[in-house]
Amino acid sequence: MGKQRPDQPEPAAPAAPNPFAALASLRGTLPEGTGDEPAAASAGDNPFAAKLVIARERKGRGGKTATLVRGVALTGVALETFAREMRQSLGTGGGVEGDAIVLAGDQSARAAQWLRERGATRIVIGN
């Protein structure tokens, strides 16, 4: 057993100043709005507006084949959610790397069919 240390009360941290406190007085000068309106709905309406490229890749993956889907007009959490739905539907592993959806294995034909069923029309299947 190690040496027991006597109980010492932790020093109370000094209260940090709130950097947003000064903004509260400006709240009355803001224009009225609901705040529920989406900022930009152009990419969210149709994630397949651009050409989708499906490519197989082995380089840098320990010899394992991976399928990459590029050109989906989604970013951030929306892209992660779309990739999760795609992986679950195809029954494969994968993730998101940058702006590309990565699927484990050679899933190019199945991924193209899945995307066509969801409204994608411009699909290019590469190597």
JSON list of C-alpha atoms in Angstrom, two decimals:
[
{"chain": "A", "resi": 1, "resn": "MET", "atom": "CA", "xyz": [0.00, 0.00, 0.00]},
{"chain": "A", "resi": 2, "resn": "GLY", "atom": "CA", "xyz": [1.12, 3.48, -0.73]},
{"chain": "A", "resi": 3, "resn": "LYS", "atom": "CA", "xyz": [1.53, 6.33, 1.66]},
{"chain": "A", "resi": 4, "resn": "GLN", "atom": "CA", "xyz": [-1.75, 7.99, 2.61]},
{"chain": "A", "resi": 5, "resn": "ARG", "atom": "CA", "xyz": [-1.86, 11.71, 2.20]},
{"chain": "A", "resi": 6, "resn": "PRO", "atom": "CA", "xyz": [-3.73, 13.83, 4.70]},
{"chain": "A", "resi": 7, "resn": "ASP", "atom": "CA", "xyz": [-7.00, 15.29, 3.43]},
{"chain": "A", "resi": 8, "resn": "GLN", "atom": "CA", "xyz": [-6.40, 18.82, 2.28]},
{"chain": "A", "resi": 9, "resn": "PRO", "atom": "CA", "xyz": [-9.18, 20.98, 0.89]},
{"chain": "A", "resi": 10, "resn": "GLU", "atom": "CA", "xyz": [-8.60, 21.98, -2.70]},
{"chain": "A", "resi": 11, "resn": "PRO", "atom": "CA", "xyz": [-8.15, 25.70, -3.18]},
{"chain": "A", "resi": 12, "resn": "ALA", "atom": "CA", "xyz": [-11.23, 27.29, -4.69]},
{"chain": "A", "resi": 13, "resn": "ALA", "atom": "CA", "xyz": [-10.63, 28.43, -8.24]},
{"chain": "A", "resi": 14, "resn": "PRO", "atom": "CA", "xyz": [-11.20, 32.14, -8.72]},
{"chain": "A", "resi": 15, "resn": "ALA", "atom": "CA", "xyz": [-14.31, 32.91, -10.73]},
{"chain": "A", "resi": 16, "resn": "ALA", "atom": "CA", "xyz": [-13.31, 33.66, -14.29]},
{"chain": "A", "resi": 17, "resn": "PRO", "atom": "CA", "xyz": [-14.90, 36.68, -15.93]},
{"chain": "A", "resi": 18, "resn": "ASN", "atom": "CA", "xyz": [-17.64, 35.82, -18.41]},
{"chain": "A", "resi": 19, "resn": "PRO", "atom": "CA", "xyz": [-16.54, 37.02, -21.87]},
{"chain": "A", "resi": 20, "resn": "PHE", "atom": "CA", "xyz": [-20.16, 37.08, -23.07]},
{"chain": "A", "resi": 21, "resn": "ALA", "atom": "CA", "xyz": [-21.58, 39.19, -20.24]},
{"chain": "A", "resi": 22, "resn": "ALA", "atom": "CA", "xyz": [-21.16, 42.42, -22.23]},
{"chain": "A", "resi": 23, "resn": "LEU", "atom": "CA", "xyz": [-23.16, 40.95, -25.14]},
{"chain": "A", "resi": 24, "resn": "ALA", "atom": "CA", "xyz": [-26.29, 40.59, -23.00]},
{"chain": "A", "resi": 25, "resn": "SER", "atom": "CA", "xyz": [-26.87, 44.34, -23.16]},
{"chain": "A", "resi": 26, "resn": "LEU", "atom": "CA", "xyz": [-26.83, 44.20, -27.00]},
{"chain": "A", "resi": 27, "resn": "ARG", "atom": "CA", "xyz": [-29.60, 41.59, -27.15]},
{"chain": "A", "resi": 28, "resn": "GLY", "atom": "CA", "xyz": [-32.31, 44.25, -27.48]},
{"chain": "A", "resi": 29, "resn": "THR", "atom": "CA", "xyz": [-30.73, 45.68, -30.65]},
{"chain": "A", "resi": 30, "resn": "LEU", "atom": "CA", "xyz": [-31.02, 42.40, -32.60]},
{"chain": "A", "resi": 31, "resn": "PRO", "atom": "CA", "xyz": [-33.73, 42.07, -35.26]},
{"chain": "A", "resi": 32, "resn": "GLU", "atom": "CA", "xyz": [-36.66, 39.78, -34.54]},
{"chain": "A", "resi": 33, "resn": "GLY", "atom": "CA", "xyz": [-36.40, 36.26, -35.91]},
{"chain": "A", "resi": 34, "resn": "THR", "atom": "CA", "xyz": [-37.44, 32.73, -35.13]},
{"chain": "A", "resi": 35, "resn": "GLY", "atom": "CA", "xyz": [-33.95, 31.26, -35.15]},
{"chain": "A", "resi": 36, "resn": "ASP", "atom": "CA", "xyz": [-35.31, 27.98, -36.53]},
{"chain": "A", "resi": 37, "resn": "GLU", "atom": "CA", "xyz": [-34.64, 28.76, -40.19]},
{"chain": "A", "resi": 38, "resn": "PRO", "atom": "CA", "xyz": [-31.85, 26.80, -41.89]},
{"chain": "A", "resi": 39, "resn": "ALA", "atom": "CA", "xyz": [-28.90, 28.90, -42.98]},
{"chain": "A", "resi": 40, "resn": "ALA", "atom": "CA", "xyz": [-28.44, 27.28, -46.38]},
{"chain": "A", "resi": 41, "resn": "ALA", "atom": "CA", "xyz": [-30.64, 24.52, -47.72]},
{"chain": "A", "resi": 42, "resn": "SER", "atom": "CA", "xyz": [-28.95, 24.14, -51.10]},
{"chain": "A", "resi": 43, "resn": "ALA", "atom": "CA", "xyz": [-26.71, 21.17, -50.28]},
{"chain": "A", "resi": 44, "resn": "GLY", "atom": "CA", "xyz": [-29.08, 19.60, -47.76]},
{"chain": "A", "resi": 45, "resn": "ASP", "atom": "CA", "xyz": [-31.96, 19.20, -50.20]},
{"chain": "A", "resi": 46, "resn": "ASN", "atom": "CA", "xyz": [-30.17, 16.95, -52.67]},
{"chain": "A", "resi": 47, "resn": "PRO", "atom": "CA", "xyz": [-26.83, 15.47, -51.60]},
{"chain": "A", "resi": 48, "resn": "PHE", "atom": "CA", "xyz": [-26.47, 13.96, -55.10]},
{"chain": "A", "resi": 49, "resn": "ALA", "atom": "CA", "xyz": [-26.54, 17.19, -57.12]},
{"chain": "A", "resi": 50, "resn": "ALA", "atom": "CA", "xyz": [-22.94, 16.71, -58.25]},
{"chain": "A", "resi": 51, "resn": "LYS", "atom": "CA", "xyz": [-21.25, 13.73, -59.87]},
{"chain": "A", "resi": 52, "resn": "LEU", "atom": "CA", "xyz": [-20.49, 10.89, -57.44]},
{"chain": "A", "resi": 53, "resn": "VAL", "atom": "CA", "xyz": [-17.24, 8.99, -57.94]},
{"chain": "A", "resi": 54, "resn": "ILE", "atom": "CA", "xyz": [-16.88, 5.47, -56.54]},
{"chain": "A", "resi": 55, "resn": "ALA", "atom": "CA", "xyz": [-13.31, 4.17, -56.49]},
{"chain": "A", "resi": 56, "resn": "ARG", "atom": "CA", "xyz": [-11.51, 1.13, -55.09]},
{"chain": "A", "resi": 57, "resn": "GLU", "atom": "CA", "xyz": [-8.28, 1.70, -53.23]},
{"chain": "A", "resi": 58, "resn": "ARG", "atom": "CA", "xyz": [-5.67, -0.55, -51.59]},
{"chain": "A", "resi": 59, "resn": "LYS", "atom": "CA", "xyz": [-2.75, 1.80, -51.19]},
{"chain": "A", "resi": 60, "resn": "GLY", "atom": "CA", "xyz": [-2.01, 2.72, -47.58]},
{"chain": "A", "resi": 61, "resn": "ARG", "atom": "CA", "xyz": [-4.55, 0.28, -46.17]},
{"chain": "A", "resi": 62, "resn": "GLY", "atom": "CA", "xyz": [-2.38, -2.70, -45.36]},
{"chain": "A", "resi": 63, "resn": "GLY", "atom": "CA", "xyz": [-3.30, -4.53, -48.56]},
{"chain": "A", "resi": 64, "resn": "LYS", "atom": "CA", "xyz": [-7.01, -4.41, -47.77]},
{"chain": "A", "resi": 65, "resn": "THR", "atom": "CA", "xyz": [-9.41, -3.14, -50.42]},
{"chain": "A", "resi": 66, "resn": "ALA", "atom": "CA", "xyz": [-11.54, -0.12, -49.55]},
{"chain": "A", "resi": 67, "resn": "THR", "atom": "CA", "xyz": [-14.27, 1.57, -51.58]},
{"chain": "A", "resi": 68, "resn": "LEU", "atom": "CA", "xyz": [-14.34, 5.38, -51.55]},
{"chain": "A", "resi": 69, "resn": "VAL", "atom": "CA", "xyz": [-17.43, 7.43, -52.41]},
{"chain": "A", "resi": 70, "resn": "ARG", "atom": "CA", "xyz": [-16.60, 11.05, -53.25]},
{"chain": "A", "resi": 71, "resn": "GLY", "atom": "CA", "xyz": [-18.80, 13.93, -54.31]},
{"chain": "A", "resi": 72, "resn": "VAL", "atom": "CA", "xyz": [-21.60, 13.68, -51.74]},
{"chain": "A", "resi": 73, "resn": "ALA", "atom": "CA", "xyz": [-22.64, 17.27, -51.04]},
{"chain": "A", "resi": 74, "resn": "LEU", "atom": "CA", "xyz": [-22.78, 16.87, -47.26]},
{"chain": "A", "resi": 75, "resn": "THR", "atom": "CA", "xyz": [-20.36, 17.89, -44.53]},
{"chain": "A", "resi": 76, "resn": "GLY", "atom": "CA", "xyz": [-19.79, 17.32, -40.86]},
{"chain": "A", "resi": 77, "resn": "VAL", "atom": "CA", "xyz": [-22.47, 15.50, -38.90]},
{"chain": "A", "resi": 78, "resn": "ALA", "atom": "CA", "xyz": [-24.74, 15.13, -41.94]},
{"chain": "A", "resi": 79, "resn": "LEU", "atom": "CA", "xyz": [-21.97, 13.28, -43.81]},
{"chain": "A", "resi": 80, "resn": "GLU", "atom": "CA", "xyz": [-21.30, 11.06, -40.78]},
{"chain": "A", "resi": 81, "resn": "THR", "atom": "CA", "xyz": [-25.00, 10.21, -40.50]},
{"chain": "A", "resi": 82, "resn": "PHE", "atom": "CA", "xyz": [-25.27, 9.48, -44.23]},
{"chain": "A", "resi": 83, "resn": "ALA", "atom": "CA", "xyz": [-22.16, 7.26, -44.08]},
{"chain": "A", "resi": 84, "resn": "ARG", "atom": "CA", "xyz": [-23.56, 5.37, -41.07]},
{"chain": "A", "resi": 85, "resn": "GLU", "atom": "CA", "xyz": [-26.84, 4.74, -42.90]},
{"chain": "A", "resi": 86, "resn": "MET", "atom": "CA", "xyz": [-24.93, 3.55, -45.97]},
{"chain": "A", "resi": 87, "resn": "ARG", "atom": "CA", "xyz": [-22.69, 1.21, -43.96]},
{"chain": "A", "resi": 88, "resn": "GLN", "atom": "CA", "xyz": [-25.63, -0.30, -42.10]},
{"chain": "A", "resi": 89, "resn": "SER", "atom": "CA", "xyz": [-27.64, -0.82, -45.28]},
{"chain": "A", "resi": 90, "resn": "LEU", "atom": "CA", "xyz": [-24.71, -2.48, -47.06]},
{"chain": "A", "resi": 91, "resn": "GLY", "atom": "CA", "xyz": [-23.65, -4.47, -43.99]},
{"chain": "A", "resi": 92, "resn": "THR", "atom": "CA", "xyz": [-20.03, -3.38, -44.07]},
{"chain": "A", "resi": 93, "resn": "GLY", "atom": "CA", "xyz": [-17.60, -1.36, -42.00]},
{"chain": "A", "resi": 94, "resn": "GLY", "atom": "CA", "xyz": [-16.12, 1.97, -42.88]},
{"chain": "A", "resi": 95, "resn": "GLY", "atom": "CA", "xyz": [-16.06, 5.61, -41.98]},
{"chain": "A", "resi": 96, "resn": "VAL", "atom": "CA", "xyz": [-15.47, 9.12, -43.25]},
{"chain": "A", "resi": 97, "resn": "GLU", "atom": "CA", "xyz": [-12.07, 10.44, -44.34]},
{"chain": "A", "resi": 98, "resn": "GLY", "atom": "CA", "xyz": [-12.16, 14.11, -45.25]},
{"chain": "A", "resi": 99, "resn": "ASP", "atom": "CA", "xyz": [-15.02, 14.51, -47.71]},
{"chain": "A", "resi": 100, "resn": "ALA", "atom": "CA", "xyz": [-15.08, 10.83, -48.79]},
{"chain": "A", "resi": 101, "resn": "ILE", "atom": "CA", "xyz": [-17.08, 7.93, -47.42]},
{"chain": "A", "resi": 102, "resn": "VAL", "atom": "CA", "xyz": [-14.86, 4.86, -46.98]},
{"chain": "A", "resi": 103, "resn": "LEU", "atom": "CA", "xyz": [-16.40, 1.37, -47.09]},
{"chain": "A", "resi": 104, "resn": "ALA", "atom": "CA", "xyz": [-14.51, -1.78, -46.15]},
{"chain": "A", "resi": 105, "resn": "GLY", "atom": "CA", "xyz": [-14.00, -4.19, -49.04]},
{"chain": "A", "resi": 106, "resn": "ASP", "atom": "CA", "xyz": [-14.95, -3.98, -52.71]},
{"chain": "A", "resi": 107, "resn": "GLN", "atom": "CA", "xyz": [-18.46, -2.54, -52.43]},
{"chain": "A", "resi": 108, "resn": "SER", "atom": "CA", "xyz": [-18.46, -0.48, -55.64]},
{"chain": "A", "resi": 109, "resn": "ALA", "atom": "CA", "xyz": [-21.39, -2.21, -57.41]},
{"chain": "A", "resi": 110, "resn": "ARG", "atom": "CA", "xyz": [-23.49, -2.47, -54.25]},
{"chain": "A", "resi": 111, "resn": "ALA", "atom": "CA", "xyz": [-22.75, 1.15, -53.27]},
{"chain": "A", "resi": 112, "resn": "ALA", "atom": "CA", "xyz": [-23.71, 2.38, -56.75]},
{"chain": "A", "resi": 113, "resn": "GLN", "atom": "CA", "xyz": [-27.00, 0.47, -56.61]},
{"chain": "A", "resi": 114, "resn": "TRP", "atom": "CA", "xyz": [-27.73, 1.80, -53.11]},
{"chain": "A", "resi": 115, "resn": "LEU", "atom": "CA", "xyz": [-27.05, 5.38, -54.23]},
{"chain": "A", "resi": 116, "resn": "ARG", "atom": "CA", "xyz": [-29.25, 4.97, -57.35]},
{"chain": "A", "resi": 117, "resn": "GLU", "atom": "CA", "xyz": [-32.13, 3.79, -55.14]},
{"chain": "A", "resi": 118, "resn": "ARG", "atom": "CA", "xyz": [-31.80, 7.03, -53.19]},
{"chain": "A", "resi": 119, "resn": "GLY", "atom": "CA", "xyz": [-31.93, 9.30, -56.23]},
{"chain": "A", "resi": 120, "resn": "ALA", "atom": "CA", "xyz": [-28.35, 9.63, -57.44]},
{"chain": "A", "resi": 121, "resn": "THR", "atom": "CA", "xyz": [-28.17, 9.80, -61.22]},
{"chain": "A", "resi": 122, "resn": "ARG", "atom": "CA", "xyz": [-24.57, 10.79, -62.02]},
{"chain": "A", "resi": 123, "resn": "ILE", "atom": "CA", "xyz": [-22.42, 7.94, -60.70]},
{"chain": "A", "resi": 124, "resn": "VAL", "atom": "CA", "xyz": [-18.97, 7.11, -62.06]},
{"chain": "A", "resi": 125, "resn": "ILE", "atom": "CA", "xyz": [-17.41, 3.82, -60.99]},
{"chain": "A", "resi": 126, "resn": "GLY", "atom": "CA", "xyz": [-13.63, 4.01, -61.20]},
{"chain": "A", "resi": 127, "resn": "ASN", "atom": "CA", "xyz": [-10.93, 1.36, -61.01]}
]
